[in-house]
PDB file of C-alpha atoms in Angstrom:
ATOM      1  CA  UNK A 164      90.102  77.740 105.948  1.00 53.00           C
ATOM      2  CA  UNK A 165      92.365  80.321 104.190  1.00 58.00           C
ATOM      3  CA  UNK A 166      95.758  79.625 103.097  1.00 62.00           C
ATOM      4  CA  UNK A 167      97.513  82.161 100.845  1.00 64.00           C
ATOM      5  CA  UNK A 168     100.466  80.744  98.874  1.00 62.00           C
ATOM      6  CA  UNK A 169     103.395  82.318  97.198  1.00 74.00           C
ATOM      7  CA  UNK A 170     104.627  79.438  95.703  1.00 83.00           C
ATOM      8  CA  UNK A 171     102.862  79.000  91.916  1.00 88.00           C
ATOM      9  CA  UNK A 172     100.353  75.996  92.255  1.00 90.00           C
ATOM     10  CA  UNK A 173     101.423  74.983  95.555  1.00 93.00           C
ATOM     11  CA  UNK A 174      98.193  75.370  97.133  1.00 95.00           C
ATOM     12  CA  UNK A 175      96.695  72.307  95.539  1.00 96.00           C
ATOM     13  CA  UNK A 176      98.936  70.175  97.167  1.00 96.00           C
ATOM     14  CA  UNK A 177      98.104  72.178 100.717  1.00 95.00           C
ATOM     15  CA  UNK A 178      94.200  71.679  99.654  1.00 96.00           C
ATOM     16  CA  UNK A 179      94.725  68.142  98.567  1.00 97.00           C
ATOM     17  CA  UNK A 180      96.288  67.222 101.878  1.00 96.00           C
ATOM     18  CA  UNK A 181      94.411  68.967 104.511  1.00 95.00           C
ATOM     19  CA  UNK A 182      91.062  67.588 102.628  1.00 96.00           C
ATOM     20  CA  UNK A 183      92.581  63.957 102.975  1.00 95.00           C
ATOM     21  CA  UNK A 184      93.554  64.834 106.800  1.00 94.00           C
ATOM     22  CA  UNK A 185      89.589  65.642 107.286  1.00 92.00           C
ATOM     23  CA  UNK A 186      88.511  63.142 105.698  1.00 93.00           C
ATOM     24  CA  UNK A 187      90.668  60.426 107.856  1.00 93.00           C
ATOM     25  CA  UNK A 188      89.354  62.506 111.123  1.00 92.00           C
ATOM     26  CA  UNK A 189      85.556  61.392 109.728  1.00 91.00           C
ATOM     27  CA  UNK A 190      84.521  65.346 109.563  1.00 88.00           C
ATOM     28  CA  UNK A 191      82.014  65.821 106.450  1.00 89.00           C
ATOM     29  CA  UNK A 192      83.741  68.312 105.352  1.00 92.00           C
ATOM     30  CA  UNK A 193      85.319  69.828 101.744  1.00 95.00           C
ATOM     31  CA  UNK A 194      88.454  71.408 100.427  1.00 96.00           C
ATOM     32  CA  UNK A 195      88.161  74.092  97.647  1.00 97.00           C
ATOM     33  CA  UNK A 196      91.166  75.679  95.640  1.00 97.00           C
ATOM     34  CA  UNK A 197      92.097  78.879  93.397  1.00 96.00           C
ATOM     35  CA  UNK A 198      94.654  79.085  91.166  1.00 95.00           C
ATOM     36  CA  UNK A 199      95.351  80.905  87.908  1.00 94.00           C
ATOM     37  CA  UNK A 200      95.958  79.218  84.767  1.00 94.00           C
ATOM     38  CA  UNK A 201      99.801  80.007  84.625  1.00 93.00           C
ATOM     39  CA  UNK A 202      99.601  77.411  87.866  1.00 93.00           C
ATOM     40  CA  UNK A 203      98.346  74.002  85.751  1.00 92.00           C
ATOM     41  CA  UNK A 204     101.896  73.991  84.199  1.00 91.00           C
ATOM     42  CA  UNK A 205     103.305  73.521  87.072  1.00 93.00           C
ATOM     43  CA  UNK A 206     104.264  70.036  88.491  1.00 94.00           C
ATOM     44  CA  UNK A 207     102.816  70.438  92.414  1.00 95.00           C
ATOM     45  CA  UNK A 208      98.842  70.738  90.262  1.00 96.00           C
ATOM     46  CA  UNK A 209      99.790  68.068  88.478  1.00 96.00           C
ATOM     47  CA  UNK A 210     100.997  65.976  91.536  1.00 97.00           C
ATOM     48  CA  UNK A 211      97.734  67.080  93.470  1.00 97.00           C
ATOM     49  CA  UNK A 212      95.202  65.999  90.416  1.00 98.00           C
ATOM     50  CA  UNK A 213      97.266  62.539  90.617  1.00 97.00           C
ATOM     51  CA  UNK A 214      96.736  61.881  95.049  1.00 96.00           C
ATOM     52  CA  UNK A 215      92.960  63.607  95.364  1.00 97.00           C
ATOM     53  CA  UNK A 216      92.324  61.238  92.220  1.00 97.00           C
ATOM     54  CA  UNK A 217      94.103  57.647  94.249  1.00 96.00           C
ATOM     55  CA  UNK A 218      92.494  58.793  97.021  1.00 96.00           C
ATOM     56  CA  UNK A 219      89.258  60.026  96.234  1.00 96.00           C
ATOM     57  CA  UNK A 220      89.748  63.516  97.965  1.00 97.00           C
ATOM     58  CA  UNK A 221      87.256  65.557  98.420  1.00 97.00           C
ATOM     59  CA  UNK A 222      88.803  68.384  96.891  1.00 98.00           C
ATOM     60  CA  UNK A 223      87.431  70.937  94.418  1.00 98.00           C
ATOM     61  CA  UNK A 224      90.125  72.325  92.163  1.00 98.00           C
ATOM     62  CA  UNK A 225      88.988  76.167  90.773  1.00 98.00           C
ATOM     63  CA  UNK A 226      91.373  77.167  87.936  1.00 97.00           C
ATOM     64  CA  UNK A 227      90.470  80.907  87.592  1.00 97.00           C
ATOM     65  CA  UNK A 228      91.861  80.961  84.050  1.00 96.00           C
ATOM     66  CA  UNK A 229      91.948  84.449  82.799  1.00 95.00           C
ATOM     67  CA  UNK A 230      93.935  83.647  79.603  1.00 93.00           C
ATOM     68  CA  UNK A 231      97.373  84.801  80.481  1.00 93.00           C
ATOM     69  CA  UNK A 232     100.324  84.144  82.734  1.00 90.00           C
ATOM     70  CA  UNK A 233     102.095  87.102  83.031  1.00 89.00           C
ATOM     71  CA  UNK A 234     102.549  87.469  78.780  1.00 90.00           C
ATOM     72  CA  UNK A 235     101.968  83.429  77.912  1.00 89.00           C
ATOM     73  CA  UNK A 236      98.417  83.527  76.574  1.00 91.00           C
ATOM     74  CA  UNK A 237      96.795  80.347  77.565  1.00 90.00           C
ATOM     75  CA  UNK A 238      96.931  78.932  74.075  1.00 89.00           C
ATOM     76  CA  UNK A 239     100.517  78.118  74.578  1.00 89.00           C
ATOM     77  CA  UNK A 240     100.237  76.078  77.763  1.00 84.00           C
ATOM     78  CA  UNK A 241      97.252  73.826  77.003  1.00 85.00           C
ATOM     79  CA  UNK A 242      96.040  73.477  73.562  1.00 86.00           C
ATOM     80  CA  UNK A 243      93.222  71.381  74.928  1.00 89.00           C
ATOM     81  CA  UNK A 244      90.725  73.060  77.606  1.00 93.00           C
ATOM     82  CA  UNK A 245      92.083  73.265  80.884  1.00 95.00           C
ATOM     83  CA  UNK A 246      88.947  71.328  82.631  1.00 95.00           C
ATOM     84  CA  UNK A 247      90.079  68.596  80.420  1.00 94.00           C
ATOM     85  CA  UNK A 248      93.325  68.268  82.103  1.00 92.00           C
ATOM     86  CA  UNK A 249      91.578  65.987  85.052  1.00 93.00           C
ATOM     87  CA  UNK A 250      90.567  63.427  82.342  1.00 92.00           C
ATOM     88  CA  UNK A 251      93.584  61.548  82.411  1.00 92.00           C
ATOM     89  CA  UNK A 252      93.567  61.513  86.293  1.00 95.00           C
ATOM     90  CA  UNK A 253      90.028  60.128  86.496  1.00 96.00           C
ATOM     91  CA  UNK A 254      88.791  63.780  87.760  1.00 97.00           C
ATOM     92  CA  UNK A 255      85.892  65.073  85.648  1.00 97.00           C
ATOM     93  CA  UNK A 256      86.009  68.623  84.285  1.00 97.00           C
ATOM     94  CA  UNK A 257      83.691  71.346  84.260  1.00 97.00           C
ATOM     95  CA  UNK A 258      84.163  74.452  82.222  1.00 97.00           C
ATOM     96  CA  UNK A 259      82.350  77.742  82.966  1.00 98.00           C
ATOM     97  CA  UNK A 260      81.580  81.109  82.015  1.00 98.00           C
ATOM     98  CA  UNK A 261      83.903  82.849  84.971  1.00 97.00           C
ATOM     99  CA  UNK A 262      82.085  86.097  84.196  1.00 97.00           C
ATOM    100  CA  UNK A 263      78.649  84.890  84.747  1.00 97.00           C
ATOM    101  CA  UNK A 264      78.317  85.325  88.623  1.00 96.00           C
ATOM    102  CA  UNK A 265      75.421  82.516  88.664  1.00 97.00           C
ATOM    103  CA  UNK A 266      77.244  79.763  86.252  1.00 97.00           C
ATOM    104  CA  UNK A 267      80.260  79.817  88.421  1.00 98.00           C
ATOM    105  CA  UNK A 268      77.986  79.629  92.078  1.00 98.00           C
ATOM    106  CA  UNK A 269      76.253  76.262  89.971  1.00 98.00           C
ATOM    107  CA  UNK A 270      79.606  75.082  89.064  1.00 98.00           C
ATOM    108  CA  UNK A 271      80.995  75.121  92.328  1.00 98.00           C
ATOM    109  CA  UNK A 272      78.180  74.098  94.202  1.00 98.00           C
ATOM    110  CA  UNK A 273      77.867  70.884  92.316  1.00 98.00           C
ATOM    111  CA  UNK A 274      81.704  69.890  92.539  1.00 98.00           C
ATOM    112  CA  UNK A 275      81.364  70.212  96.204  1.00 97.00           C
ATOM    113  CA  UNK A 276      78.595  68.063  96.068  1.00 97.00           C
ATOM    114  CA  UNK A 277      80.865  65.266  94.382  1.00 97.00           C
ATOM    115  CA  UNK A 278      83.603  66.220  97.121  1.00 97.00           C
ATOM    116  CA  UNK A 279      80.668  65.340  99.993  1.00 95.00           C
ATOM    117  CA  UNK A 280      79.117  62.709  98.350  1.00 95.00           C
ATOM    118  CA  UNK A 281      82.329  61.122  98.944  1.00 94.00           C
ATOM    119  CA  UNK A 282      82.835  60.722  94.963  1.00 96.00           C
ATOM    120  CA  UNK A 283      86.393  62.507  95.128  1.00 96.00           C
ATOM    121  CA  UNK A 284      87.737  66.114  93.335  1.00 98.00           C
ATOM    122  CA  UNK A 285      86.169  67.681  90.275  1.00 98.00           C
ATOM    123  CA  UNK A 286      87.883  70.152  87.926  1.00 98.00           C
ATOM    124  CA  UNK A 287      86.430  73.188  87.459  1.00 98.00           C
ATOM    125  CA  UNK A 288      87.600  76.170  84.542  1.00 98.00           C
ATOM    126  CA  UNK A 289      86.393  79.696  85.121  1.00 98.00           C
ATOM    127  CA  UNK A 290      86.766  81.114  81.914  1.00 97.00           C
ATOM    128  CA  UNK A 291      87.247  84.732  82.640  1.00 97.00           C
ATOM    129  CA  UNK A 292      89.957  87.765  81.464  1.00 97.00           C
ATOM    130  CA  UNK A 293      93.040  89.839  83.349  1.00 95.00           C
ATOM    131  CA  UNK A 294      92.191  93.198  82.523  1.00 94.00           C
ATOM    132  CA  UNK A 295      95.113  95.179  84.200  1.00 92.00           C
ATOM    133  CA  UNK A 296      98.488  93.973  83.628  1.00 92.00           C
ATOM    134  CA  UNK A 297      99.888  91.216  85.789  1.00 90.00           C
ATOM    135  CA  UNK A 298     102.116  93.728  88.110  1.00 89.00           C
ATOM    136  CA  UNK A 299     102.738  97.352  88.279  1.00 89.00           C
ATOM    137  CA  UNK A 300     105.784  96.804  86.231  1.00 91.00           C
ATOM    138  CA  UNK A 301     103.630  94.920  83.382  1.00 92.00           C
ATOM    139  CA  UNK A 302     102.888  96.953  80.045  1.00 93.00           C
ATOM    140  CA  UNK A 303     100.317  94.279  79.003  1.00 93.00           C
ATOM    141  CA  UNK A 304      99.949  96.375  75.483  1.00 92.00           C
ATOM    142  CA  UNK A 305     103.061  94.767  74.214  1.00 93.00           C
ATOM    143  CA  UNK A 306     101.534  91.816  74.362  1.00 93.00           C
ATOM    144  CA  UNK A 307      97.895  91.882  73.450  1.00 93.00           C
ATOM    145  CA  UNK A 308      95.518  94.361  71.661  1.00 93.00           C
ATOM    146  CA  UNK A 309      92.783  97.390  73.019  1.00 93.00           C
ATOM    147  CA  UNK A 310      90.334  95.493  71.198  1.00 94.00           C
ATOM    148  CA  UNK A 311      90.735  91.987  72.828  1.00 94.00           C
ATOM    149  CA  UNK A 312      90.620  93.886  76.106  1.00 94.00           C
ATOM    150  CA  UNK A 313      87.330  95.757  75.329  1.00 95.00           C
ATOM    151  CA  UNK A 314      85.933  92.594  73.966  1.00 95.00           C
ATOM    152  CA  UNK A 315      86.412  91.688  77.973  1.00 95.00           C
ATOM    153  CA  UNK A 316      85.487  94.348  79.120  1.00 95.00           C
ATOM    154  CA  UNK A 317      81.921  94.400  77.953  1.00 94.00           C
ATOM    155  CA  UNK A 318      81.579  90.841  79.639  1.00 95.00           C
ATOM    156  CA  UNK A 319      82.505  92.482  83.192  1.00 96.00           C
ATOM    157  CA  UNK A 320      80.618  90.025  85.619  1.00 96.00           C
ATOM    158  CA  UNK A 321      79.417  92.954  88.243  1.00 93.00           C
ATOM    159  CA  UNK A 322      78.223  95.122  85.454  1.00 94.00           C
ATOM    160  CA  UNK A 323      76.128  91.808  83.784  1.00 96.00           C
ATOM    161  CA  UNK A 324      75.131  91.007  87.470  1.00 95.00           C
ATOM    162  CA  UNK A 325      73.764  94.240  88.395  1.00 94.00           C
ATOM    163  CA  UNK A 326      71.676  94.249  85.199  1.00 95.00           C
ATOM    164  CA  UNK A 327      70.175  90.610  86.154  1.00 96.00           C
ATOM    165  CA  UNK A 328      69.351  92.322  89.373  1.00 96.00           C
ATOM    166  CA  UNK A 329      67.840  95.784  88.163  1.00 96.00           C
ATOM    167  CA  UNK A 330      66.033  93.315  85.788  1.00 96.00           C
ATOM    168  CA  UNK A 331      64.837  91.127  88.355  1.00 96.00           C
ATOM    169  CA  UNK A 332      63.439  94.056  90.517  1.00 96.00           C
ATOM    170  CA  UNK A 333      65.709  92.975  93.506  1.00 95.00           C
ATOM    171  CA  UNK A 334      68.220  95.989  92.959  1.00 95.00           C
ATOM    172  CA  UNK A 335      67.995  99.566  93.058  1.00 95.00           C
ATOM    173  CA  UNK A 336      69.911 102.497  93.226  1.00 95.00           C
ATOM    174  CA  UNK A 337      69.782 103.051  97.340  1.00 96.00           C
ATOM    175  CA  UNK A 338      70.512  98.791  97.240  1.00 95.00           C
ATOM    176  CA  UNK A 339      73.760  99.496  95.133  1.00 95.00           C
ATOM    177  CA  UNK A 340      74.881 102.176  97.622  1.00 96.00           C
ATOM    178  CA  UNK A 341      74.460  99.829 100.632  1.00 97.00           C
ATOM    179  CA  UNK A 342      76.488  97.494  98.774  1.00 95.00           C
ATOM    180  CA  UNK A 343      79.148 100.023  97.780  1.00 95.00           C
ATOM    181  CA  UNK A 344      79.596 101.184 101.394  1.00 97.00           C
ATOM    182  CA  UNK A 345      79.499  97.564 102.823  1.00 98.00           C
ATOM    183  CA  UNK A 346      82.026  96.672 100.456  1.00 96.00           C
ATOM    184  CA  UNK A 347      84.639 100.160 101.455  1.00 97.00           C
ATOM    185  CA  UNK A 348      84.785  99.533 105.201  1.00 98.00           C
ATOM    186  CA  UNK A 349      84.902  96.006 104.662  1.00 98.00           C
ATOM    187  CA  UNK A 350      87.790  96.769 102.923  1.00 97.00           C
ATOM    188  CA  UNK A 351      88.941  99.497 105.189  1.00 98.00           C
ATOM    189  CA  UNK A 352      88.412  96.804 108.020  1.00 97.00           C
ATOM    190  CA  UNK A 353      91.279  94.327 106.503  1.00 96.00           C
ATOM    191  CA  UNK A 354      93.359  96.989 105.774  1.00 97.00           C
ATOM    192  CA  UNK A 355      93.309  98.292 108.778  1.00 97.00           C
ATOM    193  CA  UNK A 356      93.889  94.684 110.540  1.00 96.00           C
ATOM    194  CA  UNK A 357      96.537  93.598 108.444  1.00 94.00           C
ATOM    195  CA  UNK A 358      98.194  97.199 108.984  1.00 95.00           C
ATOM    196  CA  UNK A 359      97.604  96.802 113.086  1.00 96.00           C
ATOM    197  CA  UNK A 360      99.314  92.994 113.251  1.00 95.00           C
ATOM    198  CA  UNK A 361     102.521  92.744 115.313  1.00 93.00           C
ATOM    199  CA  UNK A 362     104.964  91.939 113.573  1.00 92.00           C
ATOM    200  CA  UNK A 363     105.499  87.658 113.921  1.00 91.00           C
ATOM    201  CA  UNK A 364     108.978  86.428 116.068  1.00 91.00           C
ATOM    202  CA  UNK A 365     111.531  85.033 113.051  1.00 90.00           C
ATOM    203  CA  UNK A 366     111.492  81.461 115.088  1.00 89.00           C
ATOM    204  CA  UNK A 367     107.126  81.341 114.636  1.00 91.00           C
ATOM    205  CA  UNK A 368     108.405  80.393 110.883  1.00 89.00           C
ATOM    206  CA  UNK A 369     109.036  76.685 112.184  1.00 92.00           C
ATOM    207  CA  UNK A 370     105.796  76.387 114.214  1.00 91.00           C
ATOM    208  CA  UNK A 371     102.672  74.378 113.227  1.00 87.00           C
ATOM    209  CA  UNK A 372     104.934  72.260 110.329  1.00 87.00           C
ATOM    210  CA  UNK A 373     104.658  68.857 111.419  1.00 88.00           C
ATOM    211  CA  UNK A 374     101.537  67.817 114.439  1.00 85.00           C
ATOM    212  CA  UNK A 375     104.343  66.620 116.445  1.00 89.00           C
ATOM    213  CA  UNK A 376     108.038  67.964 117.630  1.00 87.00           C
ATOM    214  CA  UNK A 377     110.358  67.449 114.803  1.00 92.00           C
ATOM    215  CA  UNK A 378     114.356  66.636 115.415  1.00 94.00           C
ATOM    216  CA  UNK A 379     115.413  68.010 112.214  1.00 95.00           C
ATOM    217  CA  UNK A 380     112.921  70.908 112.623  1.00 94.00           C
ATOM    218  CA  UNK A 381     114.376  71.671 115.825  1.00 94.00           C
ATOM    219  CA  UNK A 382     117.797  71.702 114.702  1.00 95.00           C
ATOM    220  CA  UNK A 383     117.474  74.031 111.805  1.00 95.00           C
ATOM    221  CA  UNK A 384     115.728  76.254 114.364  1.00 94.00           C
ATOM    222  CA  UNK A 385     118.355  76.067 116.556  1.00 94.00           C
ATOM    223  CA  UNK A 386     120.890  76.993 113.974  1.00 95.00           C
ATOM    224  CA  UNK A 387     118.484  79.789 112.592  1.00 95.00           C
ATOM    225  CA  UNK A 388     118.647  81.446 116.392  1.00 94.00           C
ATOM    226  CA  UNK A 389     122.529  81.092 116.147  1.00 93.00           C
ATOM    227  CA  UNK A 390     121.852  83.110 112.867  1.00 93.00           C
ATOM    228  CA  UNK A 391     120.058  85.809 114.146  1.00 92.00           C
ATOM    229  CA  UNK A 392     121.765  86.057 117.366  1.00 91.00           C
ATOM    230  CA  UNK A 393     125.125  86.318 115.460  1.00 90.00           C
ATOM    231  CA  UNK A 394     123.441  89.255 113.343  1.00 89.00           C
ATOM    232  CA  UNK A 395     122.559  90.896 116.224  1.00 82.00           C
ATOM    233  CA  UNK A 396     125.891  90.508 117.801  1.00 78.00           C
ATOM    234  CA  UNK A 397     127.265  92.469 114.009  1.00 73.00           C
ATOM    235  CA  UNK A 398     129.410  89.480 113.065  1.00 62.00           C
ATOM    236  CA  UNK A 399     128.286  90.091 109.542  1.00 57.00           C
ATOM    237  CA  UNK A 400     128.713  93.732 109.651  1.00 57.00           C
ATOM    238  CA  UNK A 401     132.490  94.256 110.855  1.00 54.00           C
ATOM    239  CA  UNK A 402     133.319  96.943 108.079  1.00 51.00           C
ATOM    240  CA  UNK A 403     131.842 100.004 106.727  1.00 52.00           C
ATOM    241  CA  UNK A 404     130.945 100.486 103.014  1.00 53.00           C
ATOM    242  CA  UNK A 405     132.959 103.615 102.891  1.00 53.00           C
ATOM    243  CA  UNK A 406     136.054 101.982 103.735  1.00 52.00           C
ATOM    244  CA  UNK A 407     135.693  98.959 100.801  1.00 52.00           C
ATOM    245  CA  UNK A 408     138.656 100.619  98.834  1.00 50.00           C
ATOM    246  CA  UNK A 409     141.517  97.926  96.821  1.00 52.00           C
ATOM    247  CA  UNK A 410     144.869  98.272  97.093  1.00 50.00           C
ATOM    248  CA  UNK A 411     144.873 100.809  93.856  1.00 52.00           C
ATOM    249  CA  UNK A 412     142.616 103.207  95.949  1.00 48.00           C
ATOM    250  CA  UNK A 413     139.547 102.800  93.872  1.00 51.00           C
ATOM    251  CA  UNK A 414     136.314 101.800  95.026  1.00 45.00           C
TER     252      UNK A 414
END
């Protein structure tokens, strides 16, 4: 299952409840979760770590933390690891190299483990490193230094991977290309998808919230259609911009 979230941290609460909903169906089954480190200062994380923990989820929480939220440095949200976080919850903590491909596949294989073994959520900490700012309007110099950022940069988990490979025998350069390709019209494939969805109805926003019809659901999307209908009807758009002149004639 794949559930994007906007919402900072929200996502473990999503996780944490659709892992208990399998579990009370009797489906062997797991829940695993991303989020960045900005998103363990956040109250729905902390509200998650408390439930899965009562209720023994079987829920893996993955905090990718790449050692800054937006321009916080991690430092100034936790000034204990973040896989220690869980200990006060009863969740144990793992914390991992996030740039060592193989460390993190271990990691996570052996919280979802726990999570199937029916011995509840596990922590785990990817340590790893943002190299490009957090948005295209970040200037993540004023900030942090070149050298911290080329101290990363050397730990770049493809780069260390590929060099296990060549070292292992099992890549080559004709392997490398495959992978290259594969990977573009993957890419190109999603792209193109997302690009090619119809656009959803407004009303589809109040679909699949609750298992079962909803009277204060239904009302808001009543008044919602009202909305739109009255926007279509220009109720909201009786005067022209040109015309928005005060008594002084001035704009």
């Amino acid at each position: 299952m794949s559930n994007p979230a906007i919402v900072v941290g929200s996502q473990a609460l999503h996780a944490t409840g659709y892992a208990l909903g399998v579990a009370l169906d009797g489906a062997s089954s797991a829940t695993l979760v991303y989020f960045g480190d900005g998103a363990i200062s956040e109250g729905d994380v902390s509200e998650a770590f408390g439930f899965a923990a009562s209720y023994a989820v079987p829920v893996v929480f993955f905090c990718q933390n790449n050692q800054w939220a937006i321009s916080e440095p991690v430092r100034v949200q936790s000034h204990a690891s973040i896989a220690q976080r869980g200990q006060g919850y009863g969740i144990p903590g793992i914390q991992v190299d996030g740039n060592d491909v193989l460390a993190v596949l271990a990691a996570t294989r052996l919280a979802l483990a726990r999570a199937y073994a029916g011995q509840g959520p596990t922590l785990v900490e990817a340590v790893t490193y943002r190299m490009g700012p957090h948005t295209t309007s970040d200037d993540p110099t004023r900030y942090r230094s070149r050298a911290e950022e080329e101290l990363w940069r050397a730990k770049d988990p493809l780069v260390r991977l590929r060099r296990l490979l060549r070292a292992e025998g099992a890549s080559d350069d004709t392997f490398e290309e495959r992978v290259d390709a594969a990977a573009d019209d993957a890419a190109a494939a999603l792209r193109a998808g997302c690009l090619g969805m119809a656009d959803p109805e407004p009303e589809t926003l109040f679909d699949h919230v609750y298992a079962a019809p909803h009277p204060l659901l239904e009302a808001e999307r009543a008044d919602y259609l009202s909305y739109l209908t009255e926007l279509d009807d220009g109720e909201f758009n009786d005067h022209d911009d040109d015309d928005d002149v005060d008594e002084d004639g001035l704009s």
